[in-house]
Short mmCIF file of C-alpha atoms in Angstrom, two decimals:
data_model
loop_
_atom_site.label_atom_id
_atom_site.label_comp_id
_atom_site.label_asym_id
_atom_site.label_seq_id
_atom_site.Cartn_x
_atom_site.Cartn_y
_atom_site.Cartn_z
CA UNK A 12 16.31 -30.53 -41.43
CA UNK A 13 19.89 -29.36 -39.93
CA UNK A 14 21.68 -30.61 -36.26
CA UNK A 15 21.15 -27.79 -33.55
CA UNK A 16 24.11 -25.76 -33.85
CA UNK A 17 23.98 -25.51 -29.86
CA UNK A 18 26.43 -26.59 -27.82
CA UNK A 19 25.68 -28.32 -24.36
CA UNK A 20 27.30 -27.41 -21.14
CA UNK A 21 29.18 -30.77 -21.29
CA UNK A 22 31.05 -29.03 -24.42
CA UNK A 23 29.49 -31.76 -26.96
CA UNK A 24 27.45 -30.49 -30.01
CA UNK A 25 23.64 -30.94 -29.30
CA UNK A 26 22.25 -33.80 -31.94
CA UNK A 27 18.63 -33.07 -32.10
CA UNK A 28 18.07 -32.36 -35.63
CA UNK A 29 15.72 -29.44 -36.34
CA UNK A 30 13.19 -29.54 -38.28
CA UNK A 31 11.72 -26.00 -40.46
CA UNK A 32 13.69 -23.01 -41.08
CA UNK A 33 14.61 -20.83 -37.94
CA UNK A 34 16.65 -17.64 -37.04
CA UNK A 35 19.36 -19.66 -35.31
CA UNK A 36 19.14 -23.21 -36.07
CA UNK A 37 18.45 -24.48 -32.29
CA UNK A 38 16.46 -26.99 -31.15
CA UNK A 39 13.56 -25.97 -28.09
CA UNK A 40 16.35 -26.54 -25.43
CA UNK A 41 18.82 -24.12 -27.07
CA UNK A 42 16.78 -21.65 -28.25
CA UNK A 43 15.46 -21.05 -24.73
CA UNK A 44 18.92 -20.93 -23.43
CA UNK A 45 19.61 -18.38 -25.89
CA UNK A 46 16.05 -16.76 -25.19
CA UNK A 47 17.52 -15.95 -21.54
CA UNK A 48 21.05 -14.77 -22.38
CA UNK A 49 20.94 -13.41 -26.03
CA UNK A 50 22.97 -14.20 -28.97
CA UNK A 51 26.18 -12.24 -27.84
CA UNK A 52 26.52 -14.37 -24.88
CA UNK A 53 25.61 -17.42 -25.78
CA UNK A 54 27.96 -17.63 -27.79
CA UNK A 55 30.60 -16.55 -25.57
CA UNK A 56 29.30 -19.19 -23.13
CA UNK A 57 29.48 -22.46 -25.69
CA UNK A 58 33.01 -21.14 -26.93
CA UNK A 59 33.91 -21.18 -22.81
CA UNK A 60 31.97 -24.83 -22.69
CA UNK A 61 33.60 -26.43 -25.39
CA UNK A 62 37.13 -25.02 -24.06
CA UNK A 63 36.09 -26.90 -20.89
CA UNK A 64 35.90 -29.81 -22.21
CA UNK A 65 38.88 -30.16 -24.31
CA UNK A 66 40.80 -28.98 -21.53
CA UNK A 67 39.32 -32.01 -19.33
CA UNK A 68 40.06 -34.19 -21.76
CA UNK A 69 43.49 -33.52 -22.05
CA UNK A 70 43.30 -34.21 -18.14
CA UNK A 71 41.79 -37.71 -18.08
CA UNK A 72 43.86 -38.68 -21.06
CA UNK A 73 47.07 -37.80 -18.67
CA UNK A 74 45.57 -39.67 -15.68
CA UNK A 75 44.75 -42.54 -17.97
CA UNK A 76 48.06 -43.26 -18.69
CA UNK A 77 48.98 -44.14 -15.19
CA UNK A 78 45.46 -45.35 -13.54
CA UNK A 79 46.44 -48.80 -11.92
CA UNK A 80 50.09 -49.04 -13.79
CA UNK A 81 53.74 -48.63 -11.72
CA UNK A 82 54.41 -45.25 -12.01
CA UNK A 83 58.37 -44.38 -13.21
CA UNK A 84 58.85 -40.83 -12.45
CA UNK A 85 61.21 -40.27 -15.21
CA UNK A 86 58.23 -41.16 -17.63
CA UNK A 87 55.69 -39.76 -15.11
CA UNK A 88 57.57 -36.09 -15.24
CA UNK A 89 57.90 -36.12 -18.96
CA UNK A 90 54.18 -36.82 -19.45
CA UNK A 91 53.43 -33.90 -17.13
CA UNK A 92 55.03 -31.37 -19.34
CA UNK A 93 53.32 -32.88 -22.36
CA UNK A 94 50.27 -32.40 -20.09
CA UNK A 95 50.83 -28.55 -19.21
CA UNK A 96 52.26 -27.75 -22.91
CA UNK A 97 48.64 -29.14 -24.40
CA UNK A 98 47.02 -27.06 -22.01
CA UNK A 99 48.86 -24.03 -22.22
CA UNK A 100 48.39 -24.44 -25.85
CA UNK A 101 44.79 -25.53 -25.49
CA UNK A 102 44.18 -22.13 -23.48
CA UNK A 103 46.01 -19.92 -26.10
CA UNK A 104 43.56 -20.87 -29.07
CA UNK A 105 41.09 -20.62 -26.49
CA UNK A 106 42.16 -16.55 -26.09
CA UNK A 107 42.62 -16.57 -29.45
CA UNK A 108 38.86 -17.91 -30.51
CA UNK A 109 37.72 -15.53 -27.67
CA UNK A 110 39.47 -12.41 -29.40
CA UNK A 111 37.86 -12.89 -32.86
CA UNK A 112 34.73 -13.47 -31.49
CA UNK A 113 34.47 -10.55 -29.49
CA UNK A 114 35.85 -8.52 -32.95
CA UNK A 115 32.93 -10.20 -34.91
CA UNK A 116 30.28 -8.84 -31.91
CA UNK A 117 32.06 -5.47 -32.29
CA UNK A 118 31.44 -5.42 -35.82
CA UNK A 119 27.90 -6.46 -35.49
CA UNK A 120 27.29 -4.08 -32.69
CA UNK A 121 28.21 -1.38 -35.07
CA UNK A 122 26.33 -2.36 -37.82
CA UNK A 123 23.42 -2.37 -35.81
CA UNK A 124 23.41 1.25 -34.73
CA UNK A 125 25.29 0.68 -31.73
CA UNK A 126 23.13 -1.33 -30.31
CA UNK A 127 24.07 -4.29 -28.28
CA UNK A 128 21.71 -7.15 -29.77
CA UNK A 129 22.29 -8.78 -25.79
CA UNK A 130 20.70 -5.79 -24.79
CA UNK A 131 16.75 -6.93 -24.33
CA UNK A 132 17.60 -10.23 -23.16
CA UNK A 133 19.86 -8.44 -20.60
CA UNK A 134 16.96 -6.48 -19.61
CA UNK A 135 14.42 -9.43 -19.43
CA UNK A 136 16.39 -10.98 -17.20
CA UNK A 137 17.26 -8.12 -14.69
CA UNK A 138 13.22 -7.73 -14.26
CA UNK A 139 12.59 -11.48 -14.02
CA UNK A 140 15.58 -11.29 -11.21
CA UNK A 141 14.15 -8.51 -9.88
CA UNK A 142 10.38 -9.70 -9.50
CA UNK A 143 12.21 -12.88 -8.03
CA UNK A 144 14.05 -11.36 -5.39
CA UNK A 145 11.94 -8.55 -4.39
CA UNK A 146 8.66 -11.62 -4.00
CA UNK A 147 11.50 -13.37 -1.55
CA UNK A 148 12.99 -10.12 0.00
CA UNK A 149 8.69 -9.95 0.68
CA UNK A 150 8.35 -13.10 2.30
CA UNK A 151 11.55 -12.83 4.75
CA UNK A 152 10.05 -9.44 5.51
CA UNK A 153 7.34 -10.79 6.67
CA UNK A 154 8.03 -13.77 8.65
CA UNK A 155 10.81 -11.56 10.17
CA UNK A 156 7.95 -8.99 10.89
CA UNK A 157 5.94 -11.73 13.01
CA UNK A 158 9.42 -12.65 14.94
CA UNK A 159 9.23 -8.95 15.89
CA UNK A 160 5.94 -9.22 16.95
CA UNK A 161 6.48 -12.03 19.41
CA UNK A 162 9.74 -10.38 20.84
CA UNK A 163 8.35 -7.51 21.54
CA UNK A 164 5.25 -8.86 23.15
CA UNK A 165 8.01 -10.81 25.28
CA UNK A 166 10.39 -7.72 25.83
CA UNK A 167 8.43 -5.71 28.22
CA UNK A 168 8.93 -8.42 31.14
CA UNK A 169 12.30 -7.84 30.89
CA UNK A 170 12.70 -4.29 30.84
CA UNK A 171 15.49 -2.10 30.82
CA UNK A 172 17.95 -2.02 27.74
CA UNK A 173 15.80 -4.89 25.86
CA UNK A 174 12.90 -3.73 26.21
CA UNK A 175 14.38 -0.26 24.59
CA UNK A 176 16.01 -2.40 21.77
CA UNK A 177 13.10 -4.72 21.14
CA UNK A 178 10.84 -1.39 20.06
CA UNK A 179 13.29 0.14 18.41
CA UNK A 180 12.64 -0.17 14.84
CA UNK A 181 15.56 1.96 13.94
CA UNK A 182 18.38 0.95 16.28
CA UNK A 183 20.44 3.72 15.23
CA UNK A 184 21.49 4.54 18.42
CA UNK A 185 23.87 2.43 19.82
CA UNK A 186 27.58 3.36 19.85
CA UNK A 187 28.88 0.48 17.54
CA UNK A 188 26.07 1.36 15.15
CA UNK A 189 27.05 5.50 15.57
CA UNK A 190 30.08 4.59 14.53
CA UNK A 191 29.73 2.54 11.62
CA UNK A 192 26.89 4.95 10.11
CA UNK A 193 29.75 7.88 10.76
CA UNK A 194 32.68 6.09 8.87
CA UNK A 195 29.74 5.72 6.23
CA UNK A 196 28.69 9.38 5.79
CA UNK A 197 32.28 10.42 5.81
CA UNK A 198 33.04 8.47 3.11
CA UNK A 199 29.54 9.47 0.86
CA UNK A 200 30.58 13.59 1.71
CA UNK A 201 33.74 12.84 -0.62
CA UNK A 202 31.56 12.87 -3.49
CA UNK A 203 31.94 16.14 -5.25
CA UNK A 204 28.99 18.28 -6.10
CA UNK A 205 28.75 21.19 -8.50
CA UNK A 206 28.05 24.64 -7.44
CA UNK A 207 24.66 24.44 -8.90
CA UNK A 208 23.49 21.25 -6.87
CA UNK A 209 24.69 22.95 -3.64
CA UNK A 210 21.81 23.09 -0.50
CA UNK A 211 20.74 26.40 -1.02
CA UNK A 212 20.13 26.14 -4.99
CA UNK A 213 17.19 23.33 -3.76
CA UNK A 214 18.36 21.80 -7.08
CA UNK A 215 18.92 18.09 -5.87
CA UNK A 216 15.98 17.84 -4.08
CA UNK A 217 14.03 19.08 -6.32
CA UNK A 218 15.08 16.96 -8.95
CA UNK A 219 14.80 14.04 -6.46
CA UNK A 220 11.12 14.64 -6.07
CA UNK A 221 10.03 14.72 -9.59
CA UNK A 222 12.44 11.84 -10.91
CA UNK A 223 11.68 9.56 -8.12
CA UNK A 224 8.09 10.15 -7.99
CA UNK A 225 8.50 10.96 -3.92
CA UNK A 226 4.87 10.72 -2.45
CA UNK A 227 3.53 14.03 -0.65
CA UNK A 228 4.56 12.57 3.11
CA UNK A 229 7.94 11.47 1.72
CA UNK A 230 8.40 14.55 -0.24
CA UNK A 231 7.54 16.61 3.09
CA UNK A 232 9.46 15.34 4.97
CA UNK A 233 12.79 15.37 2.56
CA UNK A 234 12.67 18.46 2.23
CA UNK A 235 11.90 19.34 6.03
CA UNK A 236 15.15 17.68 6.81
CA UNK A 237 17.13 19.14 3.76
CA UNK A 238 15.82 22.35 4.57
CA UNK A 239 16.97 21.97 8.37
CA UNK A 240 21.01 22.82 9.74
CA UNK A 241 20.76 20.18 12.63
CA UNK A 242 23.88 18.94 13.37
CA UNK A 243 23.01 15.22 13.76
CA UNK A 244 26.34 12.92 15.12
CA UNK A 245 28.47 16.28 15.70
CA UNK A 246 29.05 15.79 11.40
CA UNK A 247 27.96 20.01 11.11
CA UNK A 248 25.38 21.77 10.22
CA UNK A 249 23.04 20.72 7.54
CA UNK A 250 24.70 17.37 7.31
CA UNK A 251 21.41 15.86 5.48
CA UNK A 252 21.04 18.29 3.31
CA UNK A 253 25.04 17.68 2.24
CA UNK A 254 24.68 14.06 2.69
CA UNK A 255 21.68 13.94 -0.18
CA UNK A 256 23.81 16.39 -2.85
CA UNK A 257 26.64 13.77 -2.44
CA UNK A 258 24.06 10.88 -2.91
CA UNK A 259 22.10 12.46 -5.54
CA UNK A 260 25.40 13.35 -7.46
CA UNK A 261 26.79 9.44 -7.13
CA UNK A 262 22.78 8.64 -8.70
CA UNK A 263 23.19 10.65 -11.79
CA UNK A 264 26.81 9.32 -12.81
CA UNK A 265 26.13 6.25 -11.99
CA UNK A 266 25.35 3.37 -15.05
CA UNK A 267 22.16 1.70 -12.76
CA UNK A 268 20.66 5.27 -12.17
CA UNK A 269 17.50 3.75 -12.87
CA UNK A 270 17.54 1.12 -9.89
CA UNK A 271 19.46 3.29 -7.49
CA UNK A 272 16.24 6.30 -7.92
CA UNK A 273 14.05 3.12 -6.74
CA UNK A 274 15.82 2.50 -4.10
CA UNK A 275 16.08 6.27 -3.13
CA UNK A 276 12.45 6.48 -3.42
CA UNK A 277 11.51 3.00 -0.84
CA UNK A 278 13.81 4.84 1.61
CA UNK A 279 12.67 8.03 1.71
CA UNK A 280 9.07 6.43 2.15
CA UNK A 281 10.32 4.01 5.08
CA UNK A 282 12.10 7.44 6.25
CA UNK A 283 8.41 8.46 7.04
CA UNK A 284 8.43 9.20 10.75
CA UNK A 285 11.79 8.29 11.63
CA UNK A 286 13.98 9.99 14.00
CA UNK A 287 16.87 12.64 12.37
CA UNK A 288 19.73 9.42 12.62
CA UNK A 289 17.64 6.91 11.12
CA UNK A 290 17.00 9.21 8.18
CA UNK A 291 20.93 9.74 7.53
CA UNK A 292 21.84 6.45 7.72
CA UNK A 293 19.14 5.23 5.17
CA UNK A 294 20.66 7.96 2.91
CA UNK A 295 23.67 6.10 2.96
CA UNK A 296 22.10 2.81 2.88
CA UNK A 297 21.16 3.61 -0.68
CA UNK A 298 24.80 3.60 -2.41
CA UNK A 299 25.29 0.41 -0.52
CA UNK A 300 26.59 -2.41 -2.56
CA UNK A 301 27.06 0.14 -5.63
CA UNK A 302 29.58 2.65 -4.02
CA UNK A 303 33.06 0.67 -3.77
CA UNK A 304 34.13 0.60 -0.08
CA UNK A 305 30.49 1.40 1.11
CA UNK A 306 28.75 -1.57 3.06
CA UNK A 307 26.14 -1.17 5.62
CA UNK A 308 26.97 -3.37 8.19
CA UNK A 309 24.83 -1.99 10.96
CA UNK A 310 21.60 -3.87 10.17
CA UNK A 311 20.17 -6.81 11.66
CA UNK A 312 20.93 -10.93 11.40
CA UNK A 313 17.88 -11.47 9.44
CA UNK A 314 18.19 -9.00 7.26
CA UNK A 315 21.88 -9.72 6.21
CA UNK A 316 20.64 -13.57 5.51
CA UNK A 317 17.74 -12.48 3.76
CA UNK A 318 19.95 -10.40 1.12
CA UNK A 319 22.60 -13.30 0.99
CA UNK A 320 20.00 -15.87 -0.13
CA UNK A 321 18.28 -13.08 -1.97
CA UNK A 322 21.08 -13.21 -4.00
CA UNK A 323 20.95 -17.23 -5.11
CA UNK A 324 17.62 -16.67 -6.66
CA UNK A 325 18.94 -16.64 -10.29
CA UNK A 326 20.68 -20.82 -9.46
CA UNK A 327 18.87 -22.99 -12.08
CA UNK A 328 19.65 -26.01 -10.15
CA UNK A 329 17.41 -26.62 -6.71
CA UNK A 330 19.70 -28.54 -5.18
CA UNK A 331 22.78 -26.34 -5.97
CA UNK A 332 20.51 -23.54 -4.52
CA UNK A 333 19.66 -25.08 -1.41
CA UNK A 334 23.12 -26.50 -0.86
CA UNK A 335 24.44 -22.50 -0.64
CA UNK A 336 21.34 -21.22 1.12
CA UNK A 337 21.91 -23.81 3.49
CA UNK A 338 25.85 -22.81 3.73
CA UNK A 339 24.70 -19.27 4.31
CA UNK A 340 22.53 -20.38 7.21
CA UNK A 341 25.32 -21.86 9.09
CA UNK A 342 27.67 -19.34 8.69
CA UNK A 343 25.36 -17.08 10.73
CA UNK A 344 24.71 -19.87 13.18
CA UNK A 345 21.02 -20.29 12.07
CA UNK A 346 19.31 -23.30 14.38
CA UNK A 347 18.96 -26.32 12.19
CA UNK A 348 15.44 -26.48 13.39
CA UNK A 349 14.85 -23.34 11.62
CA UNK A 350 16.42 -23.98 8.29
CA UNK A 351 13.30 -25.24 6.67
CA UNK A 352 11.75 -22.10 6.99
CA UNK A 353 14.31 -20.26 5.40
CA UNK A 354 15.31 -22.18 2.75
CA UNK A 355 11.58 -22.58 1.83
CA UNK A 356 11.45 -19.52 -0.47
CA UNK A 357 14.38 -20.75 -2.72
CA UNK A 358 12.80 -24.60 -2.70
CA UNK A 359 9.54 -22.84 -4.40
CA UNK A 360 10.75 -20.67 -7.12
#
């Protein structure tokens, strides 16, 4: 029987005694923590816990001295310099501890081939984030899909430029949207591409097709609009064709290849039977929020607070959650009224 050499986020030593031999000497609580970070980081993250705490101690100690007494600034100043010494100090063996940890995970790492013992943890809990956000980014698809509906079934009465925006799936084609989607493409053609991944080698797309796993109708039509030189927002000739090398090229250097070759694929399938401008500015929409600089602004107010509480999923603490999802709400001026709905998904994980 030994204490759980876990430390809680409070910076205090866990006391439950364990009881049998085990790998790491954690209680339940502590192993699972571990279970969901791996033993790299967790150990990172008590170090960083139990530096919190002596760091707020050295704070309440200070405040202590002068909770309900007359204060004499002489004494008051001189006890603030003790204060900030202690914690510059405090912070130094802090560095310090950090340092010789991260040389002992070094050291490990290399003794174990290289291989970052974080690693399947790290992994586990991409998918699990993954599966989480794409079952909420599914349920704000759809109750945005039955909004749709019932706007479009109202639009016709109204006529004119609504009624053209209402059915417009792909509202590529207004000028504020032109122009955003133009800045974006000129900024994806910087990427360089070899000679050998150049249009007429067929090389990216080809590659595209079989590493993606494109179906037949998205394959088609890929290459249909590779193949073509139309000269879609006065960019030149070809533009798609040069737009996909640069994309492509960004893909294969980048270090979440595997994630970005998803996302290629779910666009080039929702590419199915769109027009030539709502095909290039999904190509671009694929490096967003991977390529620095590159941010797709020109889509619409549900889907930008979909992908902002999308991104709260991985909050442990419901309230905490709710408390942001609810902040992101009224910074796009959702209805109160409506709130509920919204913040359902994040109340239910």
């Amino acid at each position: 029987m030994a204490q759980c050499n876990g430390v809680k986020k409070d910076g205090v030593r866990c006391s439950v005694m364990v009881i049998g031999e085990t790998q790491y000497t954690r209680c339940g609580t502590h192993v699972a923590t571990l279970n969901k970070v791996g033993p790299n980081q967790i150990r990172r993250d008590e170090l960083k816990y139990s530096h919190t705490r002596l760091s707020n101690t050295i704070y309440s100690n200070f405040n202590e001295l002068f909770r309900g007494a007359q204060v004499d600034m002489l004494e008051y100043e001189r006890q603030t310099r003790i204060r900030d010494g202690a914690i510059r100090e405090q912070e130094i063996r802090y560095q310090l501890e950090l340092h010789n940890l991260e040389e002992t995970i070094t050291r490990e790492t290399e003794a174990n081939g290289g291989i970052n013992a974080d690693r399947p943890f790290i992994e586990r809990a991409r998918e699990r984030r993954r599966i989480r956000q794409d079952a909420m980014r599914e349920r704000w698809r759809l109750r945005n899909e039955g909004w749709r509906q019932g706007i479009q079934q109202a639009a016709p009465a109204a006529g004119g430029a609504l009624a053209q925006l209402a059915h417009d799936r792909q509202n590529v084609h207004t000028s504020v949207v032109v122009q955003k989607v133009k800045e974006m493409i000129q900024k994806v053609i910087q990427i360089p591409v070899p000679p050998e991944y150049q249009t007429e080698t067929l090389k990216t797309s080809g590659e595209i097709i079989l590493e993606c796993g494109l179906s037949k109708q998205a394959a088609w039509q890929m290459m249909a609009k590779y193949c073509s030189d139309e000269d879609v927002y006065e960019l030149g000739y070809g533009i798609y064709a040069r737009v996909l090398n640069s994309v492509w090229q960004y893909i294969k250097a980048s270090p979440d290849s595997a994630d970005l070759k998803q996302i290629l694929k779910t666009e080039m399938q929702d590419n199915i039977g769109m027009c030539a401008q709502g095909n290039l500015s999904r190509l671009c929409n694929i490096l967003s929020g991977y390529m620095e600089g590159l941010v797709v602004d020109a889509k619409s107010k549900n889907e930008l607070i979909g992908e902002r509480l999308a991104q709260l999923v991985d909050i442990d603490n419901v309230d905490e959650r709710t408390a942001l999802g609810r902040r992101v709400l009224e910074e796009h001026d959702v209805p109160v009224e409506e709130h509920a709905i919204w913040l359902e998904p994040l109340i239910d994980i």
